[in-house]
């Protein structure tokens, strides 16, 4: 958690990143940037999914609809915050010549998406019956 | 040989791929913003909902500005510098704020 706070300070102090280590090959930095953007797209897709649940499943009860939408929106928020944090960690690791950081976030996100998807299938089927 | 004529060209087209990644991300943001406006206008367009919908459009414009400036920086040189944390944070914060607006609209 303290690590996260320190990273958040670094978001707004680019000169402190440049002060460390050596500048890596620009192609590695651009690849890292594209990975960051891919995670941001995932976050935007989750947010779009939240809107879609709210708009395109009108037969659901309000509780389920709002719950599923909020779950997707929360996943989107986590995904984008984690995207910028992971980008920063990779950038620093490359500057210092360390191994790239590993993460269990992809596994967690896929579990959450799977659970939400199963919940949606169940809720839609039950909703149509009732 | 074209390799001799243009030695500075990156054979992996990294700047172009990065530019297109920014474009794709902006497009994803556009879809989310359109859905936000649809949600805001649907189900009783009250003043609050309209303001939140307009805020989503403003956030989309903010993201567009970040993407535009980054694409400009990528095209300016043969060896583009890395993304600055400020731009990365701005892009991510636009996304987070969009999600916050979304939860206000959904609730």
Coordinates of C-alpha atoms in Angstrom, one line a residue:
Chain A
X1 CA 0.0 0.0 0.0
X2 CA 2.9 2.4 0.9
X3 CA 4.5 1.3 -2.4
X4 CA 1.3 2.4 -4.2
X5 CA 1.3 5.8 -2.6
X6 CA 4.9 6.3 -3.5
X7 CA 4.1 5.3 -7.1
X8 CA 1.1 7.7 -7.2
X9 CA 3.5 10.5 -6.3
X10 CA 5.8 9.5 -9.1
X11 CA 2.8 9.8 -11.6
X12 CA 3.1 13.6 -11.3
X13 CA 6.9 13.9 -11.0
X14 CA 8.3 12.6 -14.3
X15 CA 11.8 14.1 -13.7
X16 CA 12.2 11.6 -10.8
X17 CA 11.8 8.7 -13.1
X18 CA 14.3 10.1 -15.6
X19 CA 16.8 10.5 -12.8
X20 CA 17.0 6.8 -12.3
X21 CA 19.1 4.3 -14.3
X22 CA 19.6 4.7 -18.1
X23 CA 17.1 5.4 -20.8
X24 CA 16.1 2.0 -22.4
X25 CA 15.8 1.5 -26.2
X26 CA 12.8 3.7 -27.3
X27 CA 11.1 0.6 -28.8
X28 CA 10.8 -1.0 -25.3
X29 CA 9.3 2.1 -23.9
X30 CA 6.8 2.3 -26.8
X31 CA 5.9 -1.4 -26.3
X32 CA 5.3 -0.7 -22.7
X33 CA 3.1 2.3 -23.7
X34 CA 1.0 0.1 -26.0
X35 CA 0.5 -2.5 -23.2
X36 CA -0.7 0.4 -21.0
X37 CA -3.1 1.5 -23.7
X38 CA -4.4 -2.1 -24.2
X39 CA -5.2 -2.2 -20.4
X40 CA -6.9 1.1 -20.7
X41 CA -9.0 -0.2 -23.6
X42 CA -9.9 -3.2 -21.4
X43 CA -11.0 -0.7 -18.7
X44 CA -13.1 1.3 -21.2
X45 CA -14.7 -1.9 -22.4
X46 CA -15.6 -2.9 -18.8
X47 CA -17.1 0.6 -18.3
X48 CA -19.0 0.3 -21.6
X49 CA -20.2 -3.1 -20.4
X50 CA -21.5 -1.4 -17.3
X51 CA -23.5 1.0 -19.4
X52 CA -24.7 -1.8 -21.6
X53 CA -26.0 -3.9 -18.6
X54 CA -28.0 -0.8 -17.4
X55 CA -29.4 0.1 -20.9
X56 CA -29.9 -3.2 -22.7
X57 CA -31.3 -5.5 -19.9
X58 CA -34.4 -3.5 -19.0
X59 CA -36.3 -6.7 -17.9
X60 CA -34.0 -7.3 -14.9
X61 CA -34.9 -6.2 -11.4
X62 CA -33.3 -2.9 -10.5
X63 CA -31.1 -4.5 -7.8
X64 CA -29.5 -7.0 -10.1
X65 CA -29.1 -4.5 -12.9
X66 CA -27.4 -1.9 -10.7
X67 CA -25.3 -4.5 -9.0
X68 CA -23.9 -6.0 -12.2
X69 CA -23.4 -2.6 -13.7
X70 CA -21.5 -1.4 -10.6
X71 CA -19.4 -4.5 -10.5
X72 CA -18.3 -3.9 -14.1
X73 CA -17.7 -0.2 -13.5
X74 CA -15.6 -1.0 -10.4
X75 CA -13.6 -3.5 -12.4
X76 CA -13.0 -0.8 -15.0
X77 CA -11.7 1.6 -12.3
X78 CA -9.4 -1.0 -10.9
X79 CA -8.2 -1.9 -14.3
X80 CA -7.2 1.6 -15.3
X81 CA -5.6 2.5 -12.0
X82 CA -3.6 -0.7 -12.2
X83 CA -2.7 0.0 -15.8
X84 CA -0.9 3.2 -15.0
X85 CA 0.7 1.7 -11.9
X86 CA 2.0 -1.3 -13.9
X87 CA 3.2 0.9 -16.7
X88 CA 5.2 2.9 -14.2
X89 CA 6.7 -0.2 -12.5
X90 CA 7.8 -1.6 -15.9
X91 CA 9.3 1.7 -17.0
X92 CA 11.3 1.9 -13.8
X93 CA 12.4 -1.7 -14.0
X94 CA 13.6 -1.2 -17.6
X95 CA 15.6 1.9 -16.5
X96 CA 17.2 0.0 -13.7
X97 CA 17.9 -3.1 -15.8
X98 CA 15.8 -5.2 -13.4
X99 CA 13.3 -8.0 -14.3
X100 CA 9.9 -6.8 -15.3
X101 CA 7.4 -7.0 -12.4
X102 CA 5.1 -9.9 -12.3
X103 CA 1.4 -9.5 -11.4
X104 CA -1.6 -11.6 -10.4
X105 CA -4.0 -9.0 -11.6
X106 CA -4.7 -10.6 -15.0
X107 CA -5.7 -13.8 -13.2
X108 CA -7.9 -11.9 -10.8
X109 CA -9.5 -9.8 -13.6
X110 CA -10.3 -12.9 -15.6
X111 CA -11.9 -14.6 -12.6
X112 CA -14.1 -11.5 -12.0
X113 CA -15.1 -11.3 -15.6
X114 CA -16.0 -15.0 -15.6
X115 CA -18.1 -14.6 -12.4
X116 CA -19.9 -11.6 -13.8
X117 CA -20.5 -13.4 -17.1
X118 CA -22.0 -16.5 -15.3
X119 CA -24.1 -14.2 -13.1
X120 CA -25.4 -12.4 -16.1
X121 CA -26.4 -15.7 -17.9
X122 CA -28.1 -16.9 -14.7
X123 CA -29.9 -13.6 -14.0
X124 CA -31.0 -13.2 -17.6
X125 CA -32.4 -16.8 -17.7
X126 CA -34.1 -16.4 -14.3
X127 CA -35.4 -12.9 -15.2
X128 CA -37.0 -14.2 -18.4
X129 CA -38.8 -17.0 -16.5
X130 CA -40.1 -14.7 -13.7
Chain B
X1 CA 18.2 -0.2 -51.4
X2 CA 15.6 1.7 -49.5
X3 CA 17.4 0.7 -46.3
X4 CA 20.3 2.9 -47.3
X5 CA 18.0 5.7 -48.5
X6 CA 16.1 5.9 -45.2
X7 CA 18.4 4.5 -42.4
X8 CA 16.4 6.2 -39.6
X9 CA 13.2 4.3 -40.4
X10 CA 12.2 1.8 -37.7
X11 CA 11.6 -1.6 -39.5
X12 CA 9.2 -2.6 -36.7
X13 CA 7.1 0.5 -37.3
X14 CA 6.9 1.0 -33.5
X15 CA 5.8 4.7 -33.5
X16 CA 3.1 3.9 -36.0
X17 CA 1.8 1.0 -34.0
X18 CA 1.8 3.2 -30.9
X19 CA -0.1 5.9 -32.7
X20 CA -2.7 3.4 -33.8
X21 CA -2.9 2.1 -30.3
X22 CA -3.8 5.6 -29.1
X23 CA -6.4 5.8 -31.9
X24 CA -8.0 2.5 -30.9
X25 CA -8.1 3.6 -27.3
X26 CA -9.7 6.9 -28.3
X27 CA -12.3 4.9 -30.2
X28 CA -13.0 2.7 -27.2
X29 CA -13.5 5.9 -25.2
X30 CA -15.8 7.2 -27.9
X31 CA -18.0 4.1 -27.6
X32 CA -18.1 4.5 -23.8
X33 CA -19.0 8.2 -24.1
X34 CA -21.8 7.5 -26.6
X35 CA -23.2 4.9 -24.2
X36 CA -22.9 7.5 -21.4
X37 CA -24.9 10.1 -23.3
X38 CA -27.5 7.5 -24.3
X39 CA -27.9 6.5 -20.6
X40 CA -28.1 10.2 -19.6
X41 CA -30.9 11.0 -22.1
X42 CA -32.8 7.7 -21.4
X43 CA -35.0 7.4 -18.4
X44 CA -36.1 10.9 -17.7
X45 CA -33.6 13.6 -18.7
X46 CA -33.3 15.5 -15.5
X47 CA -30.9 18.5 -15.1
X48 CA -28.5 16.4 -13.0
X49 CA -28.3 13.6 -15.6
X50 CA -27.7 16.1 -18.4
X51 CA -24.9 17.7 -16.5
X52 CA -23.3 14.3 -15.8
X53 CA -23.7 13.4 -19.5
X54 CA -22.0 16.6 -20.5
X55 CA -19.2 15.8 -18.0
X56 CA -18.7 12.5 -19.8
X57 CA -18.4 14.4 -23.1
X58 CA -15.8 16.7 -21.5
X59 CA -13.8 13.8 -20.2
X60 CA -13.9 12.3 -23.7
X61 CA -12.6 15.6 -25.1
X62 CA -9.8 15.5 -22.4
X63 CA -8.8 12.0 -23.5
X64 CA -8.8 13.2 -27.1
X65 CA -6.5 16.0 -26.2
X66 CA -4.0 13.7 -24.4
X67 CA -4.1 11.3 -27.4
X68 CA -3.7 14.2 -29.9
X69 CA -0.7 15.6 -28.1
X70 CA 1.0 12.2 -27.7
X71 CA 0.5 11.4 -31.3
X72 CA 2.0 14.7 -32.2
X73 CA 5.0 14.0 -30.1
X74 CA 5.4 10.5 -31.6
X75 CA 5.4 11.9 -35.1
X76 CA 7.8 14.8 -34.4
X77 CA 11.0 12.7 -34.2
X78 CA 12.5 9.4 -35.4
X79 CA 13.4 8.4 -31.8
X80 CA 10.3 9.4 -29.8
X81 CA 10.8 9.7 -26.0
X82 CA 8.9 7.6 -23.6
X83 CA 5.4 8.5 -22.5
X84 CA 5.5 10.8 -19.4
X85 CA 3.8 9.7 -16.2
X86 CA 1.7 12.9 -16.4
X87 CA 0.1 11.8 -19.7
X88 CA -0.4 8.3 -18.5
X89 CA -2.0 9.5 -15.3
X90 CA -4.2 11.9 -17.2
X91 CA -5.4 9.2 -19.6
X92 CA -6.1 6.8 -16.7
X93 CA -7.8 9.5 -14.6
X94 CA -10.2 10.4 -17.5
X95 CA -11.2 6.7 -17.6
X96 CA -11.7 6.6 -13.8
X97 CA -13.8 9.8 -13.9
X98 CA -15.9 8.3 -16.7
X99 CA -16.6 5.3 -14.5
X100 CA -17.5 7.6 -11.6
X101 CA -20.0 9.5 -13.9
X102 CA -21.3 6.1 -15.1
X103 CA -22.0 4.9 -11.6
X104 CA -23.8 8.2 -10.9
X105 CA -25.9 7.7 -14.0
X106 CA -26.7 4.0 -13.2
X107 CA -27.7 4.5 -9.6

